Amino acid sequence: MKKITTLFCLTLLAFGATAQNGKWELGGYIGYANYLGDLVEPSFTFDQSSLAGGLLLRYQLLDQLQIRSNLVVGKLKGDDENYNNNRIRAAKFTTGFTELTLMGEYEFFKINRNGSSLLEKISPYAFLGIGFDLLDLDFEIGSNTPEAMADIRHLKSDIIPVLPLGGGVKYAVSKNITVGLELAVRLTFSDYLDGVSQSGDPTNDDVYFSGGVSVAYLFGNNDMDNDGIVDRKDACP
């Protein structure tokens, strides 16, 4: 956790050094995280969702392309007691995660922060990136099969790679403030988010879904032109 927050803080320092160029946004995110794996049968459900939230930092690279970093903290949980077919295994888990990601975010329509109509100020967007999760796994299993014992022997906290993929809708409330609503999936390349692999389906990795609302503030935006881009001629003496 300390290493992850240190990396994010170093990014914030870079932001602080150049914040007045009208390209940096800093904000917060609140939403949910929902796991899909061996303790969910047979399909996706919101019944085992948990609260997640954190910080985001965005940099305007091109008119419609931004680079974004997220620091998100949340929990994933599941319980075999919720599914008749799984109760004989009697497993349950809670996994706390701290996620640090770096993503490219593309606005399909360039937002005009000075626009007078809703259509000028709103745009769908998509993002794709890479990062890692620090996992803190709390796992119990009632079965004593060889597969269950193998899962118990593997039990540990871990750092795993994560691939975020998703999209949403963004709206400029003002010249400096945007709000966003988004949904995403996190591919984890691990079958042990829930502590279960050999006693479940070891051929499929676990994933988790997230959704929520973000609010971001654009710094150094006092010299924006009508297209929402800094006018260098007017901004410089």
Short mmCIF file of C-alpha atoms in Angstrom, two decimals:
data_model
loop_
_atom_site.label_atom_id
_atom_site.label_comp_id
_atom_site.label_asym_id
_atom_site.label_seq_id
_atom_site.Cartn_x
_atom_site.Cartn_y
_atom_site.Cartn_z
CA MET A 1 0.00 0.00 0.00
CA LYS A 2 2.81 2.41 0.90
CA LYS A 3 4.60 1.87 -2.44
CA ILE A 4 1.40 2.39 -4.42
CA THR A 5 0.50 5.63 -2.67
CA THR A 6 4.11 6.84 -3.07
CA LEU A 7 3.90 6.34 -6.85
CA PHE A 8 0.63 8.24 -7.02
CA CYS A 9 2.03 11.06 -4.88
CA LEU A 10 5.03 11.40 -7.21
CA THR A 11 2.56 11.82 -10.06
CA LEU A 12 0.77 14.51 -8.05
CA LEU A 13 4.08 16.33 -7.63
CA ALA A 14 4.52 16.40 -11.39
CA PHE A 15 0.99 17.73 -11.64
CA GLY A 16 1.73 20.46 -9.11
CA ALA A 17 4.76 21.64 -11.07
CA THR A 18 2.75 22.21 -14.27
CA ALA A 19 -0.84 22.64 -13.04
CA GLN A 20 -1.25 26.14 -14.41
CA ASN A 21 -0.97 25.15 -18.07
CA GLY A 22 -4.70 24.38 -18.29
CA LYS A 23 -4.22 20.69 -19.06
CA TRP A 24 -4.36 18.99 -15.65
CA GLU A 25 -7.49 17.76 -13.86
CA LEU A 26 -7.62 16.39 -10.33
CA GLY A 27 -10.70 14.73 -8.94
CA GLY A 28 -12.42 12.07 -6.92
CA TYR A 29 -14.33 8.89 -7.71
CA ILE A 30 -17.03 7.02 -5.77
CA GLY A 31 -18.82 3.87 -6.84
CA TYR A 32 -18.89 0.10 -6.48
CA ALA A 33 -16.76 -2.96 -7.21
CA ASN A 34 -18.29 -6.33 -8.03
CA TYR A 35 -16.41 -9.59 -8.51
CA LEU A 36 -17.07 -12.40 -11.01
CA GLY A 37 -15.38 -15.75 -10.35
CA ASP A 38 -15.69 -19.17 -8.77
CA LEU A 39 -18.00 -18.06 -5.96
CA VAL A 40 -20.61 -16.67 -8.36
CA GLU A 41 -22.94 -19.20 -9.99
CA PRO A 42 -23.87 -19.09 -12.81
CA SER A 43 -23.55 -15.45 -13.93
CA PHE A 44 -22.95 -11.83 -13.02
CA THR A 45 -24.86 -10.42 -10.05
CA PHE A 46 -24.92 -7.15 -8.10
CA ASP A 47 -25.79 -9.01 -4.88
CA GLN A 48 -22.17 -9.07 -3.71
CA SER A 49 -21.09 -5.53 -4.64
CA SER A 50 -19.03 -3.34 -2.31
CA LEU A 51 -18.18 0.35 -2.06
CA ALA A 52 -15.06 1.62 -3.85
CA GLY A 53 -13.57 5.07 -4.23
CA GLY A 54 -10.43 7.06 -4.79
CA LEU A 55 -8.62 9.78 -6.72
CA LEU A 56 -8.04 10.46 -10.41
CA LEU A 57 -5.56 12.63 -12.27
CA ARG A 58 -5.96 13.52 -15.97
CA TYR A 59 -3.67 15.24 -18.46
CA GLN A 60 -4.89 16.65 -21.80
CA LEU A 61 -2.52 15.12 -24.34
CA LEU A 62 -4.51 15.94 -27.50
CA ASP A 63 -7.89 17.59 -28.17
CA GLN A 64 -9.83 14.36 -27.55
CA LEU A 65 -7.17 12.18 -25.89
CA GLN A 66 -6.25 12.31 -22.22
CA ILE A 67 -3.84 10.36 -20.05
CA ARG A 68 -5.41 9.35 -16.75
CA SER A 69 -4.12 7.80 -13.53
CA ASN A 70 -6.43 6.26 -10.91
CA LEU A 71 -5.84 5.33 -7.29
CA VAL A 72 -8.84 3.28 -6.12
CA VAL A 73 -9.46 1.47 -2.84
CA GLY A 74 -12.29 -1.02 -2.35
CA LYS A 75 -13.38 -4.55 -1.45
CA LEU A 76 -14.50 -7.64 -3.32
CA LYS A 77 -16.56 -10.34 -1.62
CA GLY A 78 -18.38 -13.59 -2.26
CA ASP A 79 -20.00 -16.45 -0.35
CA ASP A 80 -20.92 -19.99 -1.47
CA GLU A 81 -23.90 -19.81 0.89
CA ASN A 82 -25.65 -17.65 -1.72
CA TYR A 83 -25.76 -20.49 -4.29
CA ASN A 84 -27.19 -23.98 -3.78
CA ASN A 85 -24.68 -25.61 -6.16
CA ASN A 86 -21.72 -24.17 -4.22
CA ARG A 87 -22.76 -24.73 -0.61
CA ILE A 88 -20.99 -28.08 -0.26
CA ARG A 89 -17.66 -26.28 -0.79
CA ALA A 90 -18.59 -23.69 1.89
CA ALA A 91 -16.11 -21.03 0.83
CA LYS A 92 -16.34 -17.30 1.43
CA PHE A 93 -13.93 -14.42 1.03
CA THR A 94 -13.37 -10.69 1.36
CA THR A 95 -10.51 -9.17 -0.62
CA GLY A 96 -9.44 -5.62 0.00
CA PHE A 97 -7.71 -4.07 -3.00
CA THR A 98 -5.69 -0.97 -3.74
CA GLU A 99 -5.53 -0.29 -7.47
CA LEU A 100 -3.13 1.99 -9.32
CA THR A 101 -3.68 2.31 -13.07
CA LEU A 102 -2.51 4.41 -16.01
CA MET A 103 -4.97 4.72 -18.90
CA GLY A 104 -5.63 6.44 -22.18
CA GLU A 105 -9.07 8.12 -22.24
CA TYR A 106 -10.66 9.14 -25.53
CA GLU A 107 -13.57 11.59 -25.84
CA PHE A 108 -15.65 10.79 -28.91
CA PHE A 109 -16.76 14.44 -29.14
CA LYS A 110 -14.51 17.25 -27.97
CA ILE A 111 -16.18 18.92 -24.97
CA ASN A 112 -16.60 22.68 -25.26
CA ARG A 113 -16.38 23.92 -21.68
CA ASN A 114 -17.64 27.35 -22.74
CA GLY A 115 -20.52 25.94 -24.77
CA SER A 116 -24.09 27.16 -24.34
CA SER A 117 -25.90 23.88 -25.10
CA LEU A 118 -25.95 20.44 -23.52
CA LEU A 119 -24.65 18.77 -26.67
CA GLU A 120 -21.56 20.99 -26.69
CA LYS A 121 -20.71 20.14 -23.08
CA ILE A 122 -21.26 16.39 -23.09
CA SER A 123 -19.38 13.46 -24.62
CA PRO A 124 -19.18 9.68 -24.33
CA TYR A 125 -15.68 8.38 -23.71
CA ALA A 126 -13.76 5.11 -23.59
CA PHE A 127 -10.59 4.12 -21.78
CA LEU A 128 -8.01 1.34 -21.76
CA GLY A 129 -4.95 0.96 -19.61
CA ILE A 130 -2.72 -1.12 -17.41
CA GLY A 131 -1.86 -1.19 -13.73
CA PHE A 132 -1.66 -3.40 -10.69
CA ASP A 133 -3.62 -4.33 -7.58
CA LEU A 134 -2.36 -4.88 -4.06
CA LEU A 135 -4.67 -7.56 -2.63
CA ASP A 136 -5.42 -8.35 1.02
CA LEU A 137 -7.31 -11.67 1.01
CA ASP A 138 -9.43 -13.00 3.89
CA PHE A 139 -10.58 -16.50 2.88
CA GLU A 140 -12.41 -19.42 4.51
CA ILE A 141 -13.37 -22.82 3.09
CA GLY A 142 -15.30 -25.62 4.78
CA SER A 143 -14.44 -28.39 2.33
CA ASN A 144 -11.44 -30.69 2.94
CA THR A 145 -11.02 -32.06 -0.59
CA PRO A 146 -7.49 -32.19 -2.07
CA GLU A 147 -8.44 -29.27 -4.34
CA ALA A 148 -9.60 -27.20 -1.38
CA MET A 149 -6.40 -27.98 0.52
CA ALA A 150 -4.38 -26.85 -2.51
CA ASP A 151 -6.24 -23.53 -2.46
CA ILE A 152 -5.59 -23.12 1.27
CA ARG A 153 -1.86 -23.70 0.75
CA HIS A 154 -1.84 -20.98 -1.89
CA LEU A 155 -3.59 -18.49 0.40
CA LYS A 156 -1.68 -15.20 0.54
CA SER A 157 -1.91 -11.50 -0.13
CA ASP A 158 -0.53 -10.60 -3.54
CA ILE A 159 0.28 -7.93 -6.11
CA ILE A 160 -1.23 -8.70 -9.50
CA PRO A 161 -1.41 -6.95 -12.90
CA VAL A 162 -4.77 -5.50 -13.91
CA LEU A 163 -6.13 -4.35 -17.28
CA PRO A 164 -8.96 -1.77 -17.01
CA LEU A 165 -11.35 -1.42 -19.94
CA GLY A 166 -14.52 0.66 -19.99
CA GLY A 167 -16.34 3.83 -20.86
CA GLY A 168 -18.83 6.41 -19.77
CA VAL A 169 -20.30 9.85 -20.30
CA LYS A 170 -18.64 13.13 -19.28
CA TYR A 171 -20.30 16.54 -18.80
CA ALA A 172 -18.73 19.97 -18.29
CA VAL A 173 -20.62 21.63 -15.44
CA SER A 174 -18.46 24.73 -15.83
CA LYS A 175 -15.16 25.84 -17.37
CA ASN A 176 -13.28 24.05 -14.60
CA ILE A 177 -15.54 21.22 -13.37
CA THR A 178 -16.56 18.01 -15.12
CA VAL A 179 -18.62 15.10 -13.86
CA GLY A 180 -18.52 11.61 -15.31
CA LEU A 181 -20.54 8.41 -15.08
CA GLU A 182 -18.67 5.25 -16.07
CA LEU A 183 -18.67 1.44 -16.12
CA ALA A 184 -15.61 -0.78 -16.50
CA VAL A 185 -14.24 -4.29 -16.24
CA ARG A 186 -10.88 -5.13 -14.71
CA LEU A 187 -9.10 -8.15 -16.19
CA THR A 188 -6.77 -9.48 -13.49
CA PHE A 189 -4.83 -12.46 -14.97
CA SER A 190 -5.30 -14.21 -11.61
CA ASP A 191 -7.66 -16.95 -10.44
CA TYR A 192 -7.12 -16.18 -6.76
CA LEU A 193 -9.07 -12.97 -6.12
CA ASP A 194 -11.48 -15.18 -4.17
CA GLY A 195 -8.96 -17.72 -2.82
CA VAL A 196 -10.50 -20.44 -4.99
CA SER A 197 -8.96 -22.00 -8.09
CA GLN A 198 -8.39 -25.77 -7.89
CA SER A 199 -11.68 -26.29 -6.04
CA GLY A 200 -13.48 -24.21 -8.68
CA ASP A 201 -12.65 -23.65 -12.34
CA PRO A 202 -8.86 -23.25 -12.69
CA THR A 203 -9.15 -22.51 -16.43
CA ASN A 204 -10.80 -19.07 -16.02
CA ASP A 205 -9.23 -16.05 -14.31
CA ASP A 206 -11.30 -13.87 -11.99
CA VAL A 207 -12.41 -10.40 -13.03
CA TYR A 208 -14.16 -7.54 -11.30
CA PHE A 209 -16.49 -4.86 -12.52
CA SER A 210 -16.74 -1.28 -11.34
CA GLY A 211 -19.04 1.66 -11.85
CA GLY A 212 -19.43 5.08 -10.35
CA VAL A 213 -19.37 8.84 -10.55
CA SER A 214 -16.34 11.11 -10.84
CA VAL A 215 -15.90 14.83 -10.30
CA ALA A 216 -12.77 16.56 -11.60
CA TYR A 217 -11.42 20.10 -11.45
CA LEU A 218 -9.36 21.59 -14.29
CA PHE A 219 -6.51 23.84 -13.07
CA GLY A 220 -5.20 26.90 -14.85
CA ASN A 221 -8.30 27.39 -17.02
CA ASN A 222 -8.63 31.16 -16.85
CA ASP A 223 -7.54 31.72 -20.46
CA MET A 224 -9.68 29.21 -22.34
CA ASP A 225 -11.01 30.12 -25.78
CA ASN A 226 -14.39 29.08 -27.12
CA ASP A 227 -13.16 25.59 -27.95
CA GLY A 228 -12.08 24.97 -24.39
CA ILE A 229 -8.37 25.13 -25.33
CA VAL A 230 -5.83 27.54 -23.91
CA ASP A 231 -5.20 30.47 -26.21
CA ARG A 232 -1.42 30.76 -26.06
CA LYS A 233 -1.40 34.23 -27.66
CA ASP A 234 -3.69 35.68 -25.00
CA ALA A 235 -2.17 33.72 -22.15
CA CYS A 236 1.40 34.92 -22.71
CA PRO A 237 2.57 38.55 -22.40
#
